[in-house]
mmCIF file of C-alpha atoms in Angstrom:
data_model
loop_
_atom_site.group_PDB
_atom_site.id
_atom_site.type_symbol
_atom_site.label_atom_id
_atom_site.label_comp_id
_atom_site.label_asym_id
_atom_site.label_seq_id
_atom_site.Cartn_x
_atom_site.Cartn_y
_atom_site.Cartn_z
ATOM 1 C CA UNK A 1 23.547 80.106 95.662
ATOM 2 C CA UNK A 2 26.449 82.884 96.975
ATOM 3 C CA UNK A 3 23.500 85.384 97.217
ATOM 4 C CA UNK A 4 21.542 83.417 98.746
ATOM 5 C CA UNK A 5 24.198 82.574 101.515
ATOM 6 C CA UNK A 6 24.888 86.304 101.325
ATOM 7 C CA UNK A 7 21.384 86.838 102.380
ATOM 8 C CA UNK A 8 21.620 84.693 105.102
ATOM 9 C CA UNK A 9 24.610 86.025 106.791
ATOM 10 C CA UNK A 10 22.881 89.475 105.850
ATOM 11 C CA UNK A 11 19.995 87.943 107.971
ATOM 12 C CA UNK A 12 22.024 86.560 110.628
ATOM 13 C CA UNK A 13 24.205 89.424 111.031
ATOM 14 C CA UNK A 14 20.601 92.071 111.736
ATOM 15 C CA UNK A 15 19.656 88.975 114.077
ATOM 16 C CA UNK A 16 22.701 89.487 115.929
ATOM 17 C CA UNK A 17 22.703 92.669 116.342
ATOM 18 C CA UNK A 18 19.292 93.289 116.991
ATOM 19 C CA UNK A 19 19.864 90.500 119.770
ATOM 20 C CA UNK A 20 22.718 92.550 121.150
ATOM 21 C CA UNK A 21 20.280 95.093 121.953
ATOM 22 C CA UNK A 22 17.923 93.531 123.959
ATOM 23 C CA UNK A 23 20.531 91.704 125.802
ATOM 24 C CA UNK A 24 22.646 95.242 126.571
ATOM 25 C CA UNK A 25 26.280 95.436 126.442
ATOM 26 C CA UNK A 26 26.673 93.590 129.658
ATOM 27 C CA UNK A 27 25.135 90.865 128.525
ATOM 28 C CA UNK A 28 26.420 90.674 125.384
ATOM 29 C CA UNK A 29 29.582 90.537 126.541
ATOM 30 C CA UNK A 30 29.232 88.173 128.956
ATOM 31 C CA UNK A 31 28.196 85.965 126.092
ATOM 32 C CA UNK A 32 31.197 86.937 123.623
ATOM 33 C CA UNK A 33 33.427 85.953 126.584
ATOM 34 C CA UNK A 34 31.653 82.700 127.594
ATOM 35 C CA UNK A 35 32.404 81.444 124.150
ATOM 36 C CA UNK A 36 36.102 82.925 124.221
ATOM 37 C CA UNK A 37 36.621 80.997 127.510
ATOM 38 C CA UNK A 38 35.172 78.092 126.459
ATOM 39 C CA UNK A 39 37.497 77.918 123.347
ATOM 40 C CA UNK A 40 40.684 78.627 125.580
ATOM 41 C CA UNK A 41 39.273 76.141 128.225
ATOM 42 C CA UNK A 42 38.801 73.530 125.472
ATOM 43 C CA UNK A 43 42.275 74.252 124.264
ATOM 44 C CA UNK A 44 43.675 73.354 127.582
ATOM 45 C CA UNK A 45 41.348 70.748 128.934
ATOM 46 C CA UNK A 46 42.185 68.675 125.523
ATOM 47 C CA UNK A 47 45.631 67.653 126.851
ATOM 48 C CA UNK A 48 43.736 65.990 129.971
ATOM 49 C CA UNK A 49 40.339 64.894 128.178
ATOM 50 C CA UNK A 50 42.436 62.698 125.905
ATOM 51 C CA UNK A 51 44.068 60.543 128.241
ATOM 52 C CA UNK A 52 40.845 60.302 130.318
ATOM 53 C CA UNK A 53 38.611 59.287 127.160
ATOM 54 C CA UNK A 54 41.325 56.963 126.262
ATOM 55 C CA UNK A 55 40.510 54.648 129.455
ATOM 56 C CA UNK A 56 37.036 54.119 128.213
ATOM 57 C CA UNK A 57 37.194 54.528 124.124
ATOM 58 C CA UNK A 58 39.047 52.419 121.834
ATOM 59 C CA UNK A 59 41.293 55.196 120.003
ATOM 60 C CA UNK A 60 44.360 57.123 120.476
ATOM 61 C CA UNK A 61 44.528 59.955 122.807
ATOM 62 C CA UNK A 62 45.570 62.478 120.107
ATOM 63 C CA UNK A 63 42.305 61.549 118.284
ATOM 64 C CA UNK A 64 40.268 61.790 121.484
ATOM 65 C CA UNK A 65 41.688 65.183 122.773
ATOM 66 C CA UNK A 66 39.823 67.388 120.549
ATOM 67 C CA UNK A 67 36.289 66.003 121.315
ATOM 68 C CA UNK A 68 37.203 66.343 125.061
ATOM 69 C CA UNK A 69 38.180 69.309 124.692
ATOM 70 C CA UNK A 70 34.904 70.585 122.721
ATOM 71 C CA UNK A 71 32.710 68.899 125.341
ATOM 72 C CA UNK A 72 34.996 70.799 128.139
ATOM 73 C CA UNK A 73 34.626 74.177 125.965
ATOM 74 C CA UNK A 74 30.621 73.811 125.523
ATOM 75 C CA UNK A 75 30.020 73.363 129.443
ATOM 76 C CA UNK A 76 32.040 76.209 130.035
ATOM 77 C CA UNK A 77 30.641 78.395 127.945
ATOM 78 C CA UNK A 78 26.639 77.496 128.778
ATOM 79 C CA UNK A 79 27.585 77.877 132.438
ATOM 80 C CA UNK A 80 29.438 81.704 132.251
ATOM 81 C CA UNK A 81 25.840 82.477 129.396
ATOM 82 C CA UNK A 82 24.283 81.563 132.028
ATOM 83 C CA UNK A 83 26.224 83.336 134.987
ATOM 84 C CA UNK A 84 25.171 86.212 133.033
ATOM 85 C CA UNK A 85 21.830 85.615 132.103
ATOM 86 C CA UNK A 86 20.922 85.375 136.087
ATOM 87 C CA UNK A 87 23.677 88.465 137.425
ATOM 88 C CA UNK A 88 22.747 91.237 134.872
ATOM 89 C CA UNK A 89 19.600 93.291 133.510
ATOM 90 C CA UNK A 90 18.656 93.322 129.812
ATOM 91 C CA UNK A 91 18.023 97.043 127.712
ATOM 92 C CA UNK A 92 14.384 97.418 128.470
ATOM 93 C CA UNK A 93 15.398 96.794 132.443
ATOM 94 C CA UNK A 94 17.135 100.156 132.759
ATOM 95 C CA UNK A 95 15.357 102.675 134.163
ATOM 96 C CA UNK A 96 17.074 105.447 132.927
ATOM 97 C CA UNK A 97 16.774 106.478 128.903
ATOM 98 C CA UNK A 98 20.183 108.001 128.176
ATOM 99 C CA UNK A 99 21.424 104.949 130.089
ATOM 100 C CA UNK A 100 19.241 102.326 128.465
ATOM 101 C CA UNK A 101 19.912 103.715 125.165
ATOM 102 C CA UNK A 102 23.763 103.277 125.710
ATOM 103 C CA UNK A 103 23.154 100.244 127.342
ATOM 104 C CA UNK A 104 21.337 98.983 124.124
ATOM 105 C CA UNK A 105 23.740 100.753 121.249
ATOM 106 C CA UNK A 106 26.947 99.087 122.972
ATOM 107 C CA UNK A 107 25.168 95.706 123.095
ATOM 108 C CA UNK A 108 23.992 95.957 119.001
ATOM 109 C CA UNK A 109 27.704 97.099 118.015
ATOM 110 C CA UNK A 110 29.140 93.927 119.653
ATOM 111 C CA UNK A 111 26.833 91.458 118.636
ATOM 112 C CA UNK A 112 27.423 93.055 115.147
ATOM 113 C CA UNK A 113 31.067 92.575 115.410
ATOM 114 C CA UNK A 114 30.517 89.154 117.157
ATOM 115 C CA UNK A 115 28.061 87.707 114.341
ATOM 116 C CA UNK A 116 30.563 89.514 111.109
ATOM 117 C CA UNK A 117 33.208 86.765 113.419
ATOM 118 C CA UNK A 118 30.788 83.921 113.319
ATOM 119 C CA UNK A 119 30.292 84.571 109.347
ATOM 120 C CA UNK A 120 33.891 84.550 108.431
ATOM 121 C CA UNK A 121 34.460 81.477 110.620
ATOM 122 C CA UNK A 122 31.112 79.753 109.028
ATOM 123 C CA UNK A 123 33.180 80.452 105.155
ATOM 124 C CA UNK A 124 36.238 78.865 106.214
ATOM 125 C CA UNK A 125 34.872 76.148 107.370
ATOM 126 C CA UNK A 126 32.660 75.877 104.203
ATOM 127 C CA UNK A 127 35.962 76.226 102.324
ATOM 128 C CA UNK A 128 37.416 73.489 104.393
ATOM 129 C CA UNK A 129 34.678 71.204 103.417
ATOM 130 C CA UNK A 130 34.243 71.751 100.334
ATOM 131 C CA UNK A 131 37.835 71.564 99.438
ATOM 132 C CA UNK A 132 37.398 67.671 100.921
ATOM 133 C CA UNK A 133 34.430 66.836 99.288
ATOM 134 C CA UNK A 134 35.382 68.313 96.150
ATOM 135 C CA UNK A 135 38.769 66.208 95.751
ATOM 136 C CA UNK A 136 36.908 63.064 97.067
ATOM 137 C CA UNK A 137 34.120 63.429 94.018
ATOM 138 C CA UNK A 138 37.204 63.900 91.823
ATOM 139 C CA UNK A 139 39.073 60.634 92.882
ATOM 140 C CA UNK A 140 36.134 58.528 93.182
ATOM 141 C CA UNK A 141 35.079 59.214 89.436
ATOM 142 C CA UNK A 142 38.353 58.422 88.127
ATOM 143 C CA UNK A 143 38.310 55.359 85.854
ATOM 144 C CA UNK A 144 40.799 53.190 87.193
ATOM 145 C CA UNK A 145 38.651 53.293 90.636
ATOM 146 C CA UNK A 146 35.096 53.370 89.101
ATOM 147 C CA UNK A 147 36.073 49.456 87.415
ATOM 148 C CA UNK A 148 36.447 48.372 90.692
ATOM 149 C CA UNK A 149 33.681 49.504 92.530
ATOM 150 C CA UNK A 150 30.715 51.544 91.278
ATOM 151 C CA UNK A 151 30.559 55.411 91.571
ATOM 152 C CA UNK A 152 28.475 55.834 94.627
ATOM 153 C CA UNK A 153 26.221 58.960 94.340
ATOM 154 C CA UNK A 154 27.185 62.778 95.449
ATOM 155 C CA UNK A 155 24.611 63.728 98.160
ATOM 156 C CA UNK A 156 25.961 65.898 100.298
ATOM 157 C CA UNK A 157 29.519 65.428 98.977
ATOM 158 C CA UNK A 158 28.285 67.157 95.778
ATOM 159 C CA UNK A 159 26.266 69.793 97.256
ATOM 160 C CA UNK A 160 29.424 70.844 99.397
ATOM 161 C CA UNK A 161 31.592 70.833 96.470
ATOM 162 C CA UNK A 162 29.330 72.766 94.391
ATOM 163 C CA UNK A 163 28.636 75.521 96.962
ATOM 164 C CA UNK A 164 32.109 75.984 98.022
ATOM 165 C CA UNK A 165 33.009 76.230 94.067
ATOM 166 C CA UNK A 166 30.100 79.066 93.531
ATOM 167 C CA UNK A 167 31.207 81.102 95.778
ATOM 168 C CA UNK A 168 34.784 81.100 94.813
ATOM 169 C CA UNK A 169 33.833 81.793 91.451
ATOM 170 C CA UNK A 170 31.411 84.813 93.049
ATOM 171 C CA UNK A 171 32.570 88.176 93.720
ATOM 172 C CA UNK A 172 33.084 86.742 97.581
ATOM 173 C CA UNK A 173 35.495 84.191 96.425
ATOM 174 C CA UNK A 174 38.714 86.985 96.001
ATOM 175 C CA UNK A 175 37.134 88.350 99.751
ATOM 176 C CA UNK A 176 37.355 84.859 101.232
ATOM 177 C CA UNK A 177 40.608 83.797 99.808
ATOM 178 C CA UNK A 178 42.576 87.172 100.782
ATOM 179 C CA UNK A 179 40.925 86.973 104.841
ATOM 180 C CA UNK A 180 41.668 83.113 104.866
ATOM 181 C CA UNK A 181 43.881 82.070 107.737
ATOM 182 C CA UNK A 182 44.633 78.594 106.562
ATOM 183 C CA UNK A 183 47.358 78.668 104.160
ATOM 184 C CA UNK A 184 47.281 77.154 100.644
ATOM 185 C CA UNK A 185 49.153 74.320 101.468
ATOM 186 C CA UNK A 186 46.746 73.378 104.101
ATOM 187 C CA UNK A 187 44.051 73.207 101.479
ATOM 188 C CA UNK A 188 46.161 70.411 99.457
ATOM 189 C CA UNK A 189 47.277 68.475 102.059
ATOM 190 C CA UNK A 190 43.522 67.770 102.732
ATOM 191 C CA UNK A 191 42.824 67.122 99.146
ATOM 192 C CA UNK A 192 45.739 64.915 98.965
ATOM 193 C CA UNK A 193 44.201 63.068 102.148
ATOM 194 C CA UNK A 194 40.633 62.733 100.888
ATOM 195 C CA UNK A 195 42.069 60.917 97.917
ATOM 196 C CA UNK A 196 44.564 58.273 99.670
ATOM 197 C CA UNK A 197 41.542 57.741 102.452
ATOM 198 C CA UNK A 198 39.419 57.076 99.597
ATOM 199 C CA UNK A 199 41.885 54.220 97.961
ATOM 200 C CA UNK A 200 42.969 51.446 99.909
ATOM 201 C CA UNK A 201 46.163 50.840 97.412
ATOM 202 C CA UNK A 202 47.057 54.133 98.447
ATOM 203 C CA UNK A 203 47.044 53.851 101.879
ATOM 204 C CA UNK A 204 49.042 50.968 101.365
ATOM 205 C CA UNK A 205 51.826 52.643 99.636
ATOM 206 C CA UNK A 206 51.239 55.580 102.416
ATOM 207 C CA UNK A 207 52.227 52.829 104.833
ATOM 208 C CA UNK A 208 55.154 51.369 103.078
ATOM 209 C CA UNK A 209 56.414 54.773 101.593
ATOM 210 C CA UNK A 210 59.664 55.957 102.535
ATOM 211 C CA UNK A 211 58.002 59.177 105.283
ATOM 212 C CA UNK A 212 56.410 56.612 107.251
ATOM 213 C CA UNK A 213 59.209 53.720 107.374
ATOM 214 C CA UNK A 214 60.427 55.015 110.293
ATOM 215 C CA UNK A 215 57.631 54.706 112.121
ATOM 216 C CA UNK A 216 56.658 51.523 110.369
ATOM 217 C CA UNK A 217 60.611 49.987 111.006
ATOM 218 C CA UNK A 218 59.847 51.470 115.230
ATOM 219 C CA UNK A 219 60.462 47.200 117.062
ATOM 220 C CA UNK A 220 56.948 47.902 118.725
ATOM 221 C CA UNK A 221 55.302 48.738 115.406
ATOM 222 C CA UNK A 222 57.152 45.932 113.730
ATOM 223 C CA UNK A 223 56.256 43.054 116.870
ATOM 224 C CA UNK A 224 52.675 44.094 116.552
ATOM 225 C CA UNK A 225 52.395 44.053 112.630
ATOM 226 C CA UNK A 226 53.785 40.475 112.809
ATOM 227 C CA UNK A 227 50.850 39.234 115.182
ATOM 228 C CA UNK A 228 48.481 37.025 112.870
ATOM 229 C CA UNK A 229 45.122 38.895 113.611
ATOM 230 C CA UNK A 230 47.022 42.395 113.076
ATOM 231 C CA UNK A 231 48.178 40.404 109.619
ATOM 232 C CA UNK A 232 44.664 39.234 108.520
ATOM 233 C CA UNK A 233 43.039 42.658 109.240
ATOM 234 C CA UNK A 234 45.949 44.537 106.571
ATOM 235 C CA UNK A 235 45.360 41.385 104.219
ATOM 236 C CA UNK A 236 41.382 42.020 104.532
ATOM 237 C CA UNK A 237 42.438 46.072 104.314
ATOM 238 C CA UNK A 238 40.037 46.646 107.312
ATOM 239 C CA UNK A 239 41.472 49.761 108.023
ATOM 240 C CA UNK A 240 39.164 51.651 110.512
ATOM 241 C CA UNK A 241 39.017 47.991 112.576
ATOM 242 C CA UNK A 242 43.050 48.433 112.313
ATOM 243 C CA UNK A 243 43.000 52.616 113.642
ATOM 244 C CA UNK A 244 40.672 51.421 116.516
ATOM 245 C CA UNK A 245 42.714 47.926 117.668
ATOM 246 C CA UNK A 246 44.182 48.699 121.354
ATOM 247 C CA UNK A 247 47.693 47.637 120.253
ATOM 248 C CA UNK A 248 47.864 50.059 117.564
ATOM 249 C CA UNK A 249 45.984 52.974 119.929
ATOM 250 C CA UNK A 250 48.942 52.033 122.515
ATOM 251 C CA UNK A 251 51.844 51.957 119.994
ATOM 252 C CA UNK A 252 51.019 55.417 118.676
ATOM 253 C CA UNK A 253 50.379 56.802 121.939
ATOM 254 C CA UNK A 254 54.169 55.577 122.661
ATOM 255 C CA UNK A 255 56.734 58.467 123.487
ATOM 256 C CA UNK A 256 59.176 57.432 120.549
ATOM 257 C CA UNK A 257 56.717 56.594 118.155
ATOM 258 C CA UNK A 258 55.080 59.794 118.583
ATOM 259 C CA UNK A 259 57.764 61.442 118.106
ATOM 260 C CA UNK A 260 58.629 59.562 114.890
ATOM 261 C CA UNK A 261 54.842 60.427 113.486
ATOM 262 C CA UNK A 262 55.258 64.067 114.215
ATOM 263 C CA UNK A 263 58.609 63.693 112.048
ATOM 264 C CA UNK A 264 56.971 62.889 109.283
ATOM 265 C CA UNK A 265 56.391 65.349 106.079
ATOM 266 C CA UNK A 266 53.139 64.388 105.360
ATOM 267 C CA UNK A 267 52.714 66.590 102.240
ATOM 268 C CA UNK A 268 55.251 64.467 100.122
ATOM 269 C CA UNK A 269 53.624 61.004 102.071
ATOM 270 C CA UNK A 270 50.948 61.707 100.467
ATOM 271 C CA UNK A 271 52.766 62.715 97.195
ATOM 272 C CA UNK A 272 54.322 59.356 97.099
ATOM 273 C CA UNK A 273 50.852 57.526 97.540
ATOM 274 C CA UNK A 274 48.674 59.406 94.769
ATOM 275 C CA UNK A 275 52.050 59.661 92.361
ATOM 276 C CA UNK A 276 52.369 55.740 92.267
ATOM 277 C CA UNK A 277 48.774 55.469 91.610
ATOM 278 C CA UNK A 278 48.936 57.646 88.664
ATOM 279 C CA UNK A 279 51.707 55.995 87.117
ATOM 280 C CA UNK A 280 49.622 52.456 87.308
#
């Protein structure tokens, strides 16, 4: 499977620059900076978007800011692709040979560099997600959790886990570990994650562990968590119905409680959840 997704990004990467040639440098440019604007314009259109999608969508505006601000990023960069699709002339539109064979060479080198970019993104992320599906298989074939409820099957869980685990075990495993950005620790906070997510006696002690009493002890948290309905749905451990009820979207979209969340070491939250449950 690694050399197969080796041959793809082999694939992808002649694509790309191949591409780059018949668009020219110009245009290839224009479209490596349409998709850096549109990251930096998503960046900075998420503190806005959230807010605004909070009016109309159920959730809190920290959870809504990021898919504002990919919606703001993807307009902006199809609008500057194209700007430059209309304003400037591909390779095979020069006139001129020396010229159009410039034109062409400086358009394959950076659609080369641009797709080698795309690659190494397109592994992290696979890393990322397999790392999450990997620890979710784990914990939901444990034998404690399979008596209660039956082992449902992998799908594309499994297939995740499985590919990100070949290719760390493949020659490209040592390449993508030593490029990765995202530290170690980012990799087990998300497998930490997966598992209490997965566990609703976890989340539990998540909730009533001592990181998150502060923010559990905040009066507004406390006044709403004493309401009867709020009650019934932690009784009936309907989580998701819970994350999306407007009192709870309000409270953590409070100044103070915000604050209190952002306090919080969620590594050793999550310790305290998963420890407890292995000690049952």
């Amino acid at each position: 499977m690694p050399l197969i997704l080796v041959a793809v990004a082999g694939i992808f990467v002649l694509f790309k620059t191949w591409h780059g040639w018949r668009l020219g440098v110009v245009r290839q440019s224009m479209s490596v900076l349409a998709a850096l604007l549109g990251v930096v314009a998503g960046m900075l259109a998420a503190k806005i978007a959230g807010p605004l999608l909070g009016q109309v969508l159920p959730f809190p505006e920290r959870a809504l800011a990021p898919v504002g601000g990919i919606l703001v990023g993807f307009v902006v960069y199809l609008v500057l692709a194209l700007l430059g699709a209309v304003l400037f002339k591909r390779t095979k539109e020069q006139g001129v040979l020396p010229v159009r064979l410039l034109y062409g060479a400086g358009g394959a080198l950076i659609g080369a560099a641009y797709s080698l970019f795309l690659v190494a993104v397109f592994a992290i992320g696979l890393r990322l997600t397999g790392t999450i599906a990997e620890t979710k298989l784990a914990f939901e074939k444990t034998p404690y959790l399979a008596a209660s409820r039956p082992v449902p099957p992998e799908g594309l869980l499994g297939a995740l886990a499985t590919l990100k685990r070949r290719a760390e075990d493949s020659p490209l495993g040592a390449i993508l570990g030593r490029f990765d950005p995202v530290p170690d620790s980012a990799y087990a906070t998300l497998g930490k994650l997966s598992k209490v997510v997965g566990n609703s006696r976890a989340i539990e002690r998540l909730l009533s562990g001592p990181e998150l009493r502060p923010v559990v002890e905040h009066p507004k948290v406390v006044a709403i968590f004493r309401e009867r309905g709020i009650q019934q749905m932690v009784v009936d451990r309907r989580y998701a119905a819970l994350l999306a009820e407007p009192r709870i979207v309000a409270a953590a979209d409070d100044p103070e409680v915000a604050a209190r969340l952002k306090a919080v070491d969620w590594s050793k939250a999550l310790d305290y959840a998963l420890r407890k449950e292995v000690e049952r």
